[in-house]
């Protein structure tokens, strides 16, 4: 038996951040279907309860942990609760993010950018800092960072969001190279627009306008389905992904050209 086959018989435990809804919930559901025990981490306790109940009704082995990933103390506690209840994570999906206020980049305040970076970059960084050492100790792990095509191409009037996703892509590359010999692979995915509540921070007409503009740039002319993103994330979390690290996986309906 080789090392890859050996993993199949072992317990799979995943942490998914921002898992109460949208892409995070879809990834949690997909990983649960693959046999993972999944810890859903989210700061929205009510939504999280709903998400956890829905997955449990489908027979999933899941744990909901209310945690704000901008707070290192809360992440430490969430990790301890996850380890105690499910075991040491073998996969971490850094998915939680916010879009931030839309508007001209030249008018944005530094505080607005900090708010976005606190979640999208420093949140993901701190989750990795808490979870990855245990993976390294075990000699195996998978980290998947959910970035965005915006991080490659920029998005007008969403400067902080696009810059934060660019930072997450670079962080993926650095961490992937640092950990390349440890058995822990670190990759990111760059979806184009999905029809989720992330646009809900805007009113309906702004949301419709924004989504129409986003779809104009997608050759396939549709939103990516959350299940499609989940499928890619599940592969990256698995043993089937074995020779990719520090890599950026496109899922943008033909939008991204690199
Ligand atoms: N929807 C899209 O068009 C799209 C496109 C490309 C990439 N993405 C990325 O996919 C990921 C998921 O997006 P989504 O559309 O499902 O978003 P969403 O807004 O539907 O869900 C995000 C979840 O993250 C949680 N969250 C936010 N801040 C948090 C914090 N500080 N601590 C813990 N939880 C927090 C929210 O409570 C929410 O449940 C994000 O990283 C996003 O940038 C989304």
Short mmCIF file of C-alpha atoms and ligand atoms in Angstrom, two decimals:
data_model
loop_
_atom_site.label_atom_id
_atom_site.label_comp_id
_atom_site.label_asym_id
_atom_site.label_seq_id
_atom_site.Cartn_x
_atom_site.Cartn_y
_atom_site.Cartn_z
CA UNK A 1 0.00 0.00 0.00
CA UNK A 2 1.35 3.44 -0.82
CA UNK A 3 0.97 6.60 1.27
CA UNK A 4 -1.96 7.85 -0.81
CA UNK A 5 -3.93 4.64 -0.34
CA UNK A 6 -3.13 4.72 3.36
CA UNK A 7 -4.97 7.99 3.80
CA UNK A 8 -8.22 6.52 2.48
CA UNK A 9 -8.73 4.42 5.57
CA UNK A 10 -8.01 7.26 7.96
CA UNK A 11 -10.46 9.71 9.44
CA UNK A 12 -11.07 12.89 7.46
CA UNK A 13 -11.81 16.04 9.39
CA UNK A 14 -12.33 19.42 7.75
CA UNK A 15 -12.69 22.98 8.97
CA UNK A 16 -14.62 25.27 6.64
CA UNK A 17 -14.81 28.96 7.53
CA UNK A 18 -17.76 31.13 6.52
CA UNK A 19 -19.69 27.87 6.28
CA UNK A 20 -23.15 28.99 7.36
CA UNK A 21 -24.32 29.72 3.83
CA UNK A 22 -23.36 30.11 0.18
CA UNK A 23 -20.15 28.56 -1.08
CA UNK A 24 -18.95 27.55 2.40
CA UNK A 25 -22.11 25.61 3.13
CA UNK A 26 -21.91 23.90 -0.28
CA UNK A 27 -18.26 22.93 0.35
CA UNK A 28 -19.19 21.58 3.80
CA UNK A 29 -22.00 19.54 2.32
CA UNK A 30 -19.73 18.15 -0.42
CA UNK A 31 -16.97 17.23 2.05
CA UNK A 32 -19.51 15.56 4.33
CA UNK A 33 -20.70 13.51 1.34
CA UNK A 34 -17.05 12.47 0.84
CA UNK A 35 -16.99 11.12 4.39
CA UNK A 36 -15.46 14.05 6.23
CA UNK A 37 -16.51 15.10 9.67
CA UNK A 38 -16.87 18.82 9.08
CA UNK A 39 -16.54 21.72 11.51
CA UNK A 40 -18.51 24.66 10.14
CA UNK A 41 -17.01 27.88 11.44
CA UNK A 42 -19.00 31.11 11.05
CA UNK A 43 -19.64 34.28 13.01
CA UNK A 44 -23.40 34.23 12.29
CA UNK A 45 -24.70 31.89 14.97
CA UNK A 46 -28.35 31.77 13.79
CA UNK A 47 -27.46 31.02 10.16
CA UNK A 48 -24.90 28.50 11.33
CA UNK A 49 -27.52 26.59 13.35
CA UNK A 50 -29.75 26.44 10.26
CA UNK A 51 -26.89 25.21 8.08
CA UNK A 52 -25.79 22.58 10.58
CA UNK A 53 -29.38 21.30 11.01
CA UNK A 54 -29.84 21.07 7.23
CA UNK A 55 -26.64 19.04 6.80
CA UNK A 56 -27.49 16.79 9.76
CA UNK A 57 -30.89 16.05 8.22
CA UNK A 58 -28.90 14.74 5.23
CA UNK A 59 -26.95 12.48 7.59
CA UNK A 60 -23.77 14.55 7.71
CA UNK A 61 -21.39 14.39 10.67
CA UNK A 62 -20.96 18.10 11.35
CA UNK A 63 -20.21 20.53 14.16
CA UNK A 64 -21.15 24.21 14.16
CA UNK A 65 -18.69 26.57 15.82
CA UNK A 66 -19.55 30.25 16.25
CA UNK A 67 -16.32 32.14 15.65
CA UNK A 68 -15.24 35.48 14.31
CA UNK A 69 -12.07 34.77 12.37
CA UNK A 70 -10.76 38.29 12.94
CA UNK A 71 -10.23 37.37 16.61
CA UNK A 72 -7.24 35.11 17.32
CA UNK A 73 -8.57 34.10 20.75
CA UNK A 74 -11.86 32.94 19.20
CA UNK A 75 -9.97 30.97 16.53
CA UNK A 76 -7.88 29.24 19.21
CA UNK A 77 -11.07 28.27 21.06
CA UNK A 78 -12.80 27.12 17.87
CA UNK A 79 -9.81 24.95 17.03
CA UNK A 80 -9.72 23.42 20.53
CA UNK A 81 -13.46 22.65 20.35
CA UNK A 82 -13.04 21.11 16.89
CA UNK A 83 -10.14 18.91 17.96
CA UNK A 84 -11.96 17.80 21.12
CA UNK A 85 -15.22 16.99 19.32
CA UNK A 86 -14.11 15.73 15.89
CA UNK A 87 -10.33 15.30 16.05
CA UNK A 88 -7.40 17.10 14.45
CA UNK A 89 -8.34 18.67 11.12
CA UNK A 90 -6.85 17.19 7.97
CA UNK A 91 -8.30 19.93 5.75
CA UNK A 92 -8.83 23.67 6.17
CA UNK A 93 -10.95 25.66 3.74
CA UNK A 94 -10.44 29.39 4.22
CA UNK A 95 -13.70 30.58 2.71
CA UNK A 96 -15.07 33.37 4.95
CA UNK A 97 -14.90 36.79 3.35
CA UNK A 98 -16.71 40.08 3.00
CA UNK A 99 -17.12 42.30 -0.03
CA UNK A 100 -16.87 45.62 1.78
CA UNK A 101 -18.35 48.92 0.67
CA UNK A 102 -18.52 49.50 -3.08
CA UNK A 103 -17.22 52.77 -4.41
CA UNK A 104 -14.36 54.52 -6.16
CA UNK A 105 -11.03 53.30 -4.85
CA UNK A 106 -9.69 56.85 -4.58
CA UNK A 107 -12.54 57.71 -2.17
CA UNK A 108 -12.14 54.66 0.08
CA UNK A 109 -10.85 55.12 3.59
CA UNK A 110 -7.99 53.09 4.96
CA UNK A 111 -10.36 51.86 7.69
CA UNK A 112 -12.71 50.44 5.05
CA UNK A 113 -9.83 48.56 3.47
CA UNK A 114 -8.66 47.35 6.88
CA UNK A 115 -12.12 45.92 7.60
CA UNK A 116 -11.97 43.85 4.41
CA UNK A 117 -8.36 42.78 4.92
CA UNK A 118 -9.09 41.83 8.56
CA UNK A 119 -11.49 39.11 7.39
CA UNK A 120 -10.27 38.14 3.93
CA UNK A 121 -6.52 38.14 4.53
CA UNK A 122 -5.66 38.26 8.24
CA UNK A 123 -8.59 35.95 9.10
CA UNK A 124 -7.37 33.35 6.62
CA UNK A 125 -3.78 33.86 7.80
CA UNK A 126 -4.68 33.37 11.45
CA UNK A 127 -6.79 30.26 10.74
CA UNK A 128 -3.83 28.79 8.86
CA UNK A 129 -1.48 29.72 11.71
CA UNK A 130 -3.69 27.88 14.18
CA UNK A 131 -4.58 24.80 12.10
CA UNK A 132 -1.53 24.13 9.90
CA UNK A 133 1.04 23.28 12.63
CA UNK A 134 -1.07 20.27 13.66
CA UNK A 135 -1.22 19.13 10.03
CA UNK A 136 2.54 19.47 9.69
CA UNK A 137 2.99 17.44 12.86
CA UNK A 138 0.80 14.70 11.35
CA UNK A 139 2.67 14.88 8.04
CA UNK A 140 -0.48 15.40 5.99
CA UNK A 141 -2.99 18.14 5.30
CA UNK A 142 -4.78 20.21 2.71
CA UNK A 143 -5.43 23.95 2.81
CA UNK A 144 -7.78 25.48 0.26
CA UNK A 145 -8.08 29.25 0.13
CA UNK A 146 -11.19 30.57 -1.58
CA UNK A 147 -9.92 33.62 -3.44
CA UNK A 148 -11.65 35.15 -6.48
CA UNK A 149 -11.02 36.00 -10.10
CA UNK A 150 -11.17 39.58 -8.76
CA UNK A 151 -7.80 38.90 -7.13
CA UNK A 152 -6.26 38.27 -10.55
CA UNK A 153 -8.02 40.89 -12.62
CA UNK A 154 -9.22 43.54 -10.17
CA UNK A 155 -12.85 44.63 -9.90
CA UNK A 156 -13.81 48.26 -10.40
CA UNK A 157 -15.42 49.79 -7.31
CA UNK A 158 -14.46 46.80 -5.19
CA UNK A 159 -10.79 47.71 -4.77
CA UNK A 160 -10.32 46.44 -1.23
CA UNK A 161 -12.02 43.12 -2.02
CA UNK A 162 -9.96 42.57 -5.18
CA UNK A 163 -6.71 43.55 -3.42
CA UNK A 164 -7.51 41.24 -0.49
CA UNK A 165 -8.06 38.33 -2.88
CA UNK A 166 -4.79 39.15 -4.64
CA UNK A 167 -3.10 38.99 -1.24
CA UNK A 168 -4.74 35.64 -0.54
CA UNK A 169 -3.44 34.29 -3.85
CA UNK A 170 0.11 35.38 -2.95
CA UNK A 171 -0.24 33.97 0.54
CA UNK A 172 -1.24 30.64 -1.02
CA UNK A 173 1.90 30.63 -3.16
CA UNK A 174 4.22 31.50 -0.28
CA UNK A 175 2.72 29.01 2.17
CA UNK A 176 2.55 26.30 -0.49
CA UNK A 177 6.27 26.65 -1.18
CA UNK A 178 7.16 26.83 2.53
CA UNK A 179 5.26 23.61 3.28
CA UNK A 180 6.04 21.73 0.07
CA UNK A 181 8.01 18.98 1.81
CA UNK A 182 5.70 18.54 4.80
CA UNK A 183 2.79 16.66 3.23
CA UNK A 184 0.59 19.74 3.60
CA UNK A 185 -0.57 21.13 0.25
CA UNK A 186 -1.88 24.69 -0.03
CA UNK A 187 -3.89 25.79 -3.04
CA UNK A 188 -6.46 28.40 -3.91
CA UNK A 189 -9.43 28.68 -6.18
CA UNK A 190 -10.55 31.75 -8.08
CA UNK A 191 -14.27 31.61 -8.88
CA UNK A 192 -16.12 34.18 -10.92
CA UNK A 193 -19.49 35.42 -9.65
CA UNK A 194 -21.83 33.06 -7.80
CA UNK A 195 -25.35 34.13 -6.92
CA UNK A 196 -24.99 34.23 -3.14
CA UNK A 197 -25.72 36.58 -0.25
CA UNK A 198 -22.28 38.18 -0.53
CA UNK A 199 -23.99 40.76 -2.78
CA UNK A 200 -26.64 41.29 -0.11
CA UNK A 201 -24.65 44.06 1.46
CA UNK A 202 -26.09 46.24 -1.34
CA UNK A 203 -29.67 47.16 -2.13
CA UNK A 204 -31.56 45.18 -4.78
CA UNK A 205 -31.02 47.53 -7.75
CA UNK A 206 -27.31 47.93 -6.96
CA UNK A 207 -27.07 44.16 -6.58
CA UNK A 208 -28.76 43.53 -9.95
CA UNK A 209 -26.56 46.10 -11.70
CA UNK A 210 -23.42 44.68 -10.15
CA UNK A 211 -24.31 41.10 -11.05
CA UNK A 212 -25.17 42.08 -14.65
CA UNK A 213 -21.77 43.77 -14.96
CA UNK A 214 -20.02 40.74 -13.52
CA UNK A 215 -21.75 38.34 -15.93
CA UNK A 216 -20.85 40.48 -18.95
CA UNK A 217 -17.24 39.45 -18.38
CA UNK A 218 -17.94 35.70 -18.15
CA UNK A 219 -17.77 33.97 -21.57
CA UNK A 220 -20.14 31.24 -20.37
CA UNK A 221 -22.59 34.03 -19.42
CA UNK A 222 -23.79 32.49 -16.19
CA UNK A 223 -23.04 32.38 -12.49
CA UNK A 224 -20.86 29.58 -11.25
CA UNK A 225 -22.96 27.21 -9.14
CA UNK A 226 -21.86 26.79 -5.55
CA UNK A 227 -21.79 23.02 -6.11
CA UNK A 228 -19.26 23.51 -8.91
CA UNK A 229 -16.95 25.44 -6.59
CA UNK A 230 -17.48 22.77 -3.92
CA UNK A 231 -16.46 20.02 -6.35
CA UNK A 232 -13.13 21.74 -7.03
CA UNK A 233 -12.54 22.39 -3.33
CA UNK A 234 -13.31 18.76 -2.50
CA UNK A 235 -10.74 17.53 -5.01
CA UNK A 236 -8.13 19.91 -3.60
CA UNK A 237 -8.87 18.62 -0.07
CA UNK A 238 -8.48 15.02 -1.12
CA UNK A 239 -5.70 12.49 -1.61
CA UNK A 240 -6.47 12.68 -5.32
CA UNK A 241 -4.72 16.04 -5.36
CA UNK A 242 -1.12 15.05 -4.71
CA UNK A 243 1.30 17.11 -6.85
CA UNK A 244 -0.18 20.61 -6.79
CA UNK A 245 0.72 23.17 -4.18
CA UNK A 246 0.93 26.95 -4.12
CA UNK A 247 -1.30 26.79 -7.19
CA UNK A 248 -4.27 28.83 -8.36
CA UNK A 249 -7.23 26.90 -9.80
CA UNK A 250 -9.49 28.85 -12.12
CA UNK A 251 -13.25 28.34 -12.09
CA UNK A 252 -14.50 31.37 -13.97
CA UNK A 253 -16.43 30.14 -17.02
CA UNK A 254 -13.61 31.23 -19.30
CA UNK A 255 -13.19 34.71 -17.80
CA UNK A 256 -9.63 34.38 -16.52
CA UNK A 257 -6.92 34.01 -19.11
CA UNK A 258 -4.25 32.82 -16.69
N1 LIG B 1 -20.29 34.88 -4.49
C1 LIG B 1 -19.39 35.22 -5.40
O1 LIG B 1 -19.70 35.79 -6.46
C2 LIG B 1 -17.94 34.86 -5.20
C3 LIG B 1 -17.07 34.90 -6.31
C4 LIG B 1 -15.73 34.59 -6.10
C5 LIG B 1 -15.27 34.24 -4.86
N2 LIG B 1 -16.14 34.22 -3.80
C6 LIG B 1 -15.61 33.88 -2.50
O2 LIG B 1 -16.27 32.74 -1.99
C7 LIG B 1 -16.29 32.79 -0.57
C8 LIG B 1 -17.69 32.60 -0.06
O3 LIG B 1 -18.50 33.60 -0.62
P1 LIG B 1 -20.09 33.55 -0.57
O4 LIG B 1 -20.55 34.19 -1.82
O5 LIG B 1 -20.57 32.19 -0.20
O6 LIG B 1 -20.34 34.61 0.62
P2 LIG B 1 -21.54 34.73 1.68
O7 LIG B 1 -21.56 36.17 2.06
O8 LIG B 1 -22.77 34.11 1.16
O9 LIG B 1 -21.00 33.86 2.91
C9 LIG B 1 -19.86 34.25 3.62
C10 LIG B 1 -19.94 33.70 5.03
O10 LIG B 1 -18.77 34.14 5.73
C11 LIG B 1 -19.16 34.50 7.04
N3 LIG B 1 -18.19 35.46 7.59
C12 LIG B 1 -17.94 36.72 7.18
N4 LIG B 1 -17.05 37.31 7.97
C13 LIG B 1 -16.71 36.40 8.92
C14 LIG B 1 -15.86 36.42 10.05
N5 LIG B 1 -15.15 37.52 10.37
N6 LIG B 1 -15.74 35.32 10.80
C15 LIG B 1 -16.45 34.21 10.49
N7 LIG B 1 -17.31 34.13 9.46
C16 LIG B 1 -17.44 35.22 8.68
C17 LIG B 1 -20.54 35.12 6.90
O11 LIG B 1 -21.26 35.12 8.11
C18 LIG B 1 -21.16 34.23 5.81
O12 LIG B 1 -21.90 33.17 6.37
C19 LIG B 1 -15.67 34.15 -0.20
O13 LIG B 1 -14.30 33.97 0.08
C20 LIG B 1 -15.84 34.96 -1.45
O14 LIG B 1 -14.92 36.00 -1.56
C21 LIG B 1 -17.46 34.51 -3.96
#
